[in-house]
């Protein structure tokens, strides 16, 4: 059974930084893609950043240059470093994972966003950015 456990959320002022972590367990596939999604008040869940099974990242335009996705494969931890945070980044942030063979788009973030019903999800961690 796949388990994804996020941590690292909190409240910061605009311009501040946070690093989210997602500890992964129970994944049996040898080729896995992972990503971060968020859902703000009144908004649909949207993809933020994803990392392909070969390590290549993909970012939403709204976070390019501010967020960095990375992973520690040996410890099975996914990270999201968030810098220069803005009030519009306020949301619940979710970690997600899926076997690579289920993603049919070259852009991994778009690919994972298109099959959200097939992803394994964490419980989320809240990020609140005040102006």
mmCIF file of the C-alpha atoms, coordinates in Angstrom:
data_MODEL
# 
_entry.id   MODEL 
# 
loop_
_atom_site.group_PDB 
_atom_site.id 
_atom_site.type_symbol 
_atom_site.label_atom_id 
_atom_site.label_alt_id 
_atom_site.label_comp_id 
_atom_site.label_asym_id 
_atom_site.label_entity_id 
_atom_site.label_seq_id 
_atom_site.pdbx_PDB_ins_code 
_atom_site.Cartn_x 
_atom_site.Cartn_y 
_atom_site.Cartn_z 
_atom_site.occupancy 
_atom_site.B_iso_or_equiv 
_atom_site.pdbx_formal_charge 
_atom_site.auth_seq_id 
_atom_site.auth_comp_id 
_atom_site.auth_asym_id 
_atom_site.auth_atom_id 
_atom_site.pdbx_PDB_model_num 
ATOM 1   C CA . UNK A 1 1   ? 0.000   0.000  0.000   1.00 0.00 ? 1   UNK A CA 1 
ATOM 2   C CA . UNK A 1 2   ? 1.426   3.338  -1.081  1.00 0.00 ? 2   UNK A CA 1 
ATOM 3   C CA . UNK A 1 3   ? 1.762   5.964  1.625   1.00 0.00 ? 3   UNK A CA 1 
ATOM 4   C CA . UNK A 1 4   ? 2.719   9.583  1.100   1.00 0.00 ? 4   UNK A CA 1 
ATOM 5   C CA . UNK A 1 5   ? 3.174   11.801 4.149   1.00 0.00 ? 5   UNK A CA 1 
ATOM 6   C CA . UNK A 1 6   ? 3.731   15.522 3.702   1.00 0.00 ? 6   UNK A CA 1 
ATOM 7   C CA . UNK A 1 7   ? 5.217   17.962 6.177   1.00 0.00 ? 7   UNK A CA 1 
ATOM 8   C CA . UNK A 1 8   ? 6.774   21.404 6.245   1.00 0.00 ? 8   UNK A CA 1 
ATOM 9   C CA . UNK A 1 9   ? 3.785   23.625 5.692   1.00 0.00 ? 9   UNK A CA 1 
ATOM 10  C CA . UNK A 1 10  ? 3.165   26.717 7.771   1.00 0.00 ? 10  UNK A CA 1 
ATOM 11  C CA . UNK A 1 11  ? 2.454   30.417 7.782   1.00 0.00 ? 11  UNK A CA 1 
ATOM 12  C CA . UNK A 1 12  ? 4.933   32.899 6.342   1.00 0.00 ? 12  UNK A CA 1 
ATOM 13  C CA . UNK A 1 13  ? 4.948   36.458 5.151   1.00 0.00 ? 13  UNK A CA 1 
ATOM 14  C CA . UNK A 1 14  ? 5.153   37.402 1.513   1.00 0.00 ? 14  UNK A CA 1 
ATOM 15  C CA . UNK A 1 15  ? 8.712   36.906 0.258   1.00 0.00 ? 15  UNK A CA 1 
ATOM 16  C CA . UNK A 1 16  ? 9.424   34.145 2.726   1.00 0.00 ? 16  UNK A CA 1 
ATOM 17  C CA . UNK A 1 17  ? 10.443  30.545 2.104   1.00 0.00 ? 17  UNK A CA 1 
ATOM 18  C CA . UNK A 1 18  ? 9.280   27.080 3.077   1.00 0.00 ? 18  UNK A CA 1 
ATOM 19  C CA . UNK A 1 19  ? 10.450  23.581 2.220   1.00 0.00 ? 19  UNK A CA 1 
ATOM 20  C CA . UNK A 1 20  ? 7.867   20.860 1.943   1.00 0.00 ? 20  UNK A CA 1 
ATOM 21  C CA . UNK A 1 21  ? 8.790   17.204 2.366   1.00 0.00 ? 21  UNK A CA 1 
ATOM 22  C CA . UNK A 1 22  ? 6.970   14.046 1.360   1.00 0.00 ? 22  UNK A CA 1 
ATOM 23  C CA . UNK A 1 23  ? 8.063   10.690 2.736   1.00 0.00 ? 23  UNK A CA 1 
ATOM 24  C CA . UNK A 1 24  ? 7.153   7.878  0.392   1.00 0.00 ? 24  UNK A CA 1 
ATOM 25  C CA . UNK A 1 25  ? 6.648   4.215  1.200   1.00 0.00 ? 25  UNK A CA 1 
ATOM 26  C CA . UNK A 1 26  ? 5.046   1.167  -0.335  1.00 0.00 ? 26  UNK A CA 1 
ATOM 27  C CA . UNK A 1 27  ? 5.809   1.969  -3.969  1.00 0.00 ? 27  UNK A CA 1 
ATOM 28  C CA . UNK A 1 28  ? 6.708   -1.201 -5.842  1.00 0.00 ? 28  UNK A CA 1 
ATOM 29  C CA . UNK A 1 29  ? 7.097   0.196  -9.352  1.00 0.00 ? 29  UNK A CA 1 
ATOM 30  C CA . UNK A 1 30  ? 10.685  0.671  -10.478 1.00 0.00 ? 30  UNK A CA 1 
ATOM 31  C CA . UNK A 1 31  ? 9.748   3.723  -12.555 1.00 0.00 ? 31  UNK A CA 1 
ATOM 32  C CA . UNK A 1 32  ? 7.768   6.346  -10.680 1.00 0.00 ? 32  UNK A CA 1 
ATOM 33  C CA . UNK A 1 33  ? 6.871   9.970  -11.272 1.00 0.00 ? 33  UNK A CA 1 
ATOM 34  C CA . UNK A 1 34  ? 6.159   12.258 -8.366  1.00 0.00 ? 34  UNK A CA 1 
ATOM 35  C CA . UNK A 1 35  ? 4.722   15.712 -8.025  1.00 0.00 ? 35  UNK A CA 1 
ATOM 36  C CA . UNK A 1 36  ? 3.253   18.469 -5.928  1.00 0.00 ? 36  UNK A CA 1 
ATOM 37  C CA . UNK A 1 37  ? -0.251  19.791 -6.387  1.00 0.00 ? 37  UNK A CA 1 
ATOM 38  C CA . UNK A 1 38  ? -2.141  22.491 -4.528  1.00 0.00 ? 38  UNK A CA 1 
ATOM 39  C CA . UNK A 1 39  ? -5.701  23.548 -3.919  1.00 0.00 ? 39  UNK A CA 1 
ATOM 40  C CA . UNK A 1 40  ? -6.482  27.041 -2.745  1.00 0.00 ? 40  UNK A CA 1 
ATOM 41  C CA . UNK A 1 41  ? -9.804  28.271 -1.327  1.00 0.00 ? 41  UNK A CA 1 
ATOM 42  C CA . UNK A 1 42  ? -12.480 28.021 -3.995  1.00 0.00 ? 42  UNK A CA 1 
ATOM 43  C CA . UNK A 1 43  ? -10.035 26.737 -6.591  1.00 0.00 ? 43  UNK A CA 1 
ATOM 44  C CA . UNK A 1 44  ? -9.580  23.463 -8.384  1.00 0.00 ? 44  UNK A CA 1 
ATOM 45  C CA . UNK A 1 45  ? -6.524  21.383 -7.551  1.00 0.00 ? 45  UNK A CA 1 
ATOM 46  C CA . UNK A 1 46  ? -3.631  22.344 -9.808  1.00 0.00 ? 46  UNK A CA 1 
ATOM 47  C CA . UNK A 1 47  ? -0.227  20.929 -10.577 1.00 0.00 ? 47  UNK A CA 1 
ATOM 48  C CA . UNK A 1 48  ? 2.727   22.872 -9.175  1.00 0.00 ? 48  UNK A CA 1 
ATOM 49  C CA . UNK A 1 49  ? 5.810   20.800 -9.966  1.00 0.00 ? 49  UNK A CA 1 
ATOM 50  C CA . UNK A 1 50  ? 6.643   17.251 -10.929 1.00 0.00 ? 50  UNK A CA 1 
ATOM 51  C CA . UNK A 1 51  ? 9.713   15.126 -11.406 1.00 0.00 ? 51  UNK A CA 1 
ATOM 52  C CA . UNK A 1 52  ? 9.946   12.390 -13.987 1.00 0.00 ? 52  UNK A CA 1 
ATOM 53  C CA . UNK A 1 53  ? 11.407  8.939  -13.402 1.00 0.00 ? 53  UNK A CA 1 
ATOM 54  C CA . UNK A 1 54  ? 14.639  10.132 -15.071 1.00 0.00 ? 54  UNK A CA 1 
ATOM 55  C CA . UNK A 1 55  ? 14.871  13.099 -12.679 1.00 0.00 ? 55  UNK A CA 1 
ATOM 56  C CA . UNK A 1 56  ? 13.779  15.800 -15.102 1.00 0.00 ? 56  UNK A CA 1 
ATOM 57  C CA . UNK A 1 57  ? 11.492  18.425 -13.530 1.00 0.00 ? 57  UNK A CA 1 
ATOM 58  C CA . UNK A 1 58  ? 8.502   20.319 -14.809 1.00 0.00 ? 58  UNK A CA 1 
ATOM 59  C CA . UNK A 1 59  ? 6.944   23.427 -13.271 1.00 0.00 ? 59  UNK A CA 1 
ATOM 60  C CA . UNK A 1 60  ? 3.775   25.433 -13.550 1.00 0.00 ? 60  UNK A CA 1 
ATOM 61  C CA . UNK A 1 61  ? 4.418   28.862 -15.048 1.00 0.00 ? 61  UNK A CA 1 
ATOM 62  C CA . UNK A 1 62  ? 3.236   30.546 -11.855 1.00 0.00 ? 62  UNK A CA 1 
ATOM 63  C CA . UNK A 1 63  ? 6.072   29.047 -9.796  1.00 0.00 ? 63  UNK A CA 1 
ATOM 64  C CA . UNK A 1 64  ? 8.965   28.888 -12.269 1.00 0.00 ? 64  UNK A CA 1 
ATOM 65  C CA . UNK A 1 65  ? 12.066  30.509 -10.845 1.00 0.00 ? 65  UNK A CA 1 
ATOM 66  C CA . UNK A 1 66  ? 10.666  30.417 -7.294  1.00 0.00 ? 66  UNK A CA 1 
ATOM 67  C CA . UNK A 1 67  ? 10.000  26.722 -6.551  1.00 0.00 ? 67  UNK A CA 1 
ATOM 68  C CA . UNK A 1 68  ? 12.371  23.789 -6.920  1.00 0.00 ? 68  UNK A CA 1 
ATOM 69  C CA . UNK A 1 69  ? 11.369  20.139 -6.818  1.00 0.00 ? 69  UNK A CA 1 
ATOM 70  C CA . UNK A 1 70  ? 13.922  17.523 -5.837  1.00 0.00 ? 70  UNK A CA 1 
ATOM 71  C CA . UNK A 1 71  ? 14.120  14.038 -4.395  1.00 0.00 ? 71  UNK A CA 1 
ATOM 72  C CA . UNK A 1 72  ? 16.353  11.940 -2.211  1.00 0.00 ? 72  UNK A CA 1 
ATOM 73  C CA . UNK A 1 73  ? 15.940  8.553  -3.826  1.00 0.00 ? 73  UNK A CA 1 
ATOM 74  C CA . UNK A 1 74  ? 17.857  6.693  -1.148  1.00 0.00 ? 74  UNK A CA 1 
ATOM 75  C CA . UNK A 1 75  ? 15.657  8.101  1.618   1.00 0.00 ? 75  UNK A CA 1 
ATOM 76  C CA . UNK A 1 76  ? 12.546  8.095  -0.595  1.00 0.00 ? 76  UNK A CA 1 
ATOM 77  C CA . UNK A 1 77  ? 11.720  11.726 0.172   1.00 0.00 ? 77  UNK A CA 1 
ATOM 78  C CA . UNK A 1 78  ? 10.326  14.281 -2.243  1.00 0.00 ? 78  UNK A CA 1 
ATOM 79  C CA . UNK A 1 79  ? 10.965  17.966 -1.580  1.00 0.00 ? 79  UNK A CA 1 
ATOM 80  C CA . UNK A 1 80  ? 9.531   21.261 -2.738  1.00 0.00 ? 80  UNK A CA 1 
ATOM 81  C CA . UNK A 1 81  ? 11.648  24.304 -1.940  1.00 0.00 ? 81  UNK A CA 1 
ATOM 82  C CA . UNK A 1 82  ? 9.460   27.390 -2.161  1.00 0.00 ? 82  UNK A CA 1 
ATOM 83  C CA . UNK A 1 83  ? 11.107  30.812 -2.241  1.00 0.00 ? 83  UNK A CA 1 
ATOM 84  C CA . UNK A 1 84  ? 9.711   34.306 -2.665  1.00 0.00 ? 84  UNK A CA 1 
ATOM 85  C CA . UNK A 1 85  ? 6.297   33.117 -1.604  1.00 0.00 ? 85  UNK A CA 1 
ATOM 86  C CA . UNK A 1 86  ? 3.273   35.186 -2.545  1.00 0.00 ? 86  UNK A CA 1 
ATOM 87  C CA . UNK A 1 87  ? -0.225  35.373 -1.031  1.00 0.00 ? 87  UNK A CA 1 
ATOM 88  C CA . UNK A 1 88  ? -1.575  33.604 -4.116  1.00 0.00 ? 88  UNK A CA 1 
ATOM 89  C CA . UNK A 1 89  ? 0.551   30.567 -3.169  1.00 0.00 ? 89  UNK A CA 1 
ATOM 90  C CA . UNK A 1 90  ? -1.726  30.025 -0.172  1.00 0.00 ? 90  UNK A CA 1 
ATOM 91  C CA . UNK A 1 91  ? -3.189  26.541 -0.516  1.00 0.00 ? 91  UNK A CA 1 
ATOM 92  C CA . UNK A 1 92  ? -3.208  22.998 0.738   1.00 0.00 ? 92  UNK A CA 1 
ATOM 93  C CA . UNK A 1 93  ? -0.243  21.275 -0.885  1.00 0.00 ? 93  UNK A CA 1 
ATOM 94  C CA . UNK A 1 94  ? -0.420  17.607 -1.782  1.00 0.00 ? 94  UNK A CA 1 
ATOM 95  C CA . UNK A 1 95  ? 2.252   15.117 -2.750  1.00 0.00 ? 95  UNK A CA 1 
ATOM 96  C CA . UNK A 1 96  ? 1.338   12.619 -5.477  1.00 0.00 ? 96  UNK A CA 1 
ATOM 97  C CA . UNK A 1 97  ? 2.902   9.621  -7.174  1.00 0.00 ? 97  UNK A CA 1 
ATOM 98  C CA . UNK A 1 98  ? 2.149   7.394  -10.138 1.00 0.00 ? 98  UNK A CA 1 
ATOM 99  C CA . UNK A 1 99  ? 3.848   4.686  -12.105 1.00 0.00 ? 99  UNK A CA 1 
ATOM 100 C CA . UNK A 1 100 ? 5.522   6.153  -15.202 1.00 0.00 ? 100 UNK A CA 1 
ATOM 101 C CA . UNK A 1 101 ? 3.746   3.796  -17.554 1.00 0.00 ? 101 UNK A CA 1 
ATOM 102 C CA . UNK A 1 102 ? 0.436   5.494  -16.706 1.00 0.00 ? 102 UNK A CA 1 
ATOM 103 C CA . UNK A 1 103 ? 1.574   8.904  -17.930 1.00 0.00 ? 103 UNK A CA 1 
ATOM 104 C CA . UNK A 1 104 ? 1.043   9.514  -21.633 1.00 0.00 ? 104 UNK A CA 1 
ATOM 105 C CA . UNK A 1 105 ? 2.378   13.028 -22.064 1.00 0.00 ? 105 UNK A CA 1 
ATOM 106 C CA . UNK A 1 106 ? 6.004   14.041 -22.436 1.00 0.00 ? 106 UNK A CA 1 
ATOM 107 C CA . UNK A 1 107 ? 5.580   16.910 -19.959 1.00 0.00 ? 107 UNK A CA 1 
ATOM 108 C CA . UNK A 1 108 ? 5.339   15.085 -16.679 1.00 0.00 ? 108 UNK A CA 1 
ATOM 109 C CA . UNK A 1 109 ? 3.384   17.796 -14.833 1.00 0.00 ? 109 UNK A CA 1 
ATOM 110 C CA . UNK A 1 110 ? 0.773   17.995 -17.579 1.00 0.00 ? 110 UNK A CA 1 
ATOM 111 C CA . UNK A 1 111 ? 0.730   14.216 -17.754 1.00 0.00 ? 111 UNK A CA 1 
ATOM 112 C CA . UNK A 1 112 ? 0.118   13.770 -14.041 1.00 0.00 ? 112 UNK A CA 1 
ATOM 113 C CA . UNK A 1 113 ? -2.442  16.591 -14.019 1.00 0.00 ? 113 UNK A CA 1 
ATOM 114 C CA . UNK A 1 114 ? -4.409  14.798 -16.725 1.00 0.00 ? 114 UNK A CA 1 
ATOM 115 C CA . UNK A 1 115 ? -4.760  11.594 -14.684 1.00 0.00 ? 115 UNK A CA 1 
ATOM 116 C CA . UNK A 1 116 ? -5.306  12.909 -11.166 1.00 0.00 ? 116 UNK A CA 1 
ATOM 117 C CA . UNK A 1 117 ? -7.842  10.184 -10.439 1.00 0.00 ? 117 UNK A CA 1 
ATOM 118 C CA . UNK A 1 118 ? -5.089  7.579  -10.910 1.00 0.00 ? 118 UNK A CA 1 
ATOM 119 C CA . UNK A 1 119 ? -2.516  9.191  -8.616  1.00 0.00 ? 119 UNK A CA 1 
ATOM 120 C CA . UNK A 1 120 ? -1.690  8.143  -5.081  1.00 0.00 ? 120 UNK A CA 1 
ATOM 121 C CA . UNK A 1 121 ? -2.088  11.131 -2.738  1.00 0.00 ? 121 UNK A CA 1 
ATOM 122 C CA . UNK A 1 122 ? -0.847  12.325 0.598   1.00 0.00 ? 122 UNK A CA 1 
ATOM 123 C CA . UNK A 1 123 ? -3.063  13.998 3.161   1.00 0.00 ? 123 UNK A CA 1 
ATOM 124 C CA . UNK A 1 124 ? -1.767  17.486 2.423   1.00 0.00 ? 124 UNK A CA 1 
ATOM 125 C CA . UNK A 1 125 ? 0.049   20.231 4.272   1.00 0.00 ? 125 UNK A CA 1 
ATOM 126 C CA . UNK A 1 126 ? -1.241  23.790 4.552   1.00 0.00 ? 126 UNK A CA 1 
ATOM 127 C CA . UNK A 1 127 ? 0.765   26.762 3.312   1.00 0.00 ? 127 UNK A CA 1 
ATOM 128 C CA . UNK A 1 128 ? -0.453  30.245 4.188   1.00 0.00 ? 128 UNK A CA 1 
ATOM 129 C CA . UNK A 1 129 ? 1.269   33.359 2.894   1.00 0.00 ? 129 UNK A CA 1 
ATOM 130 C CA . UNK A 1 130 ? 0.282   36.737 4.290   1.00 0.00 ? 130 UNK A CA 1 
ATOM 131 C CA . UNK A 1 131 ? 0.934   40.067 2.631   1.00 0.00 ? 131 UNK A CA 1 
# 
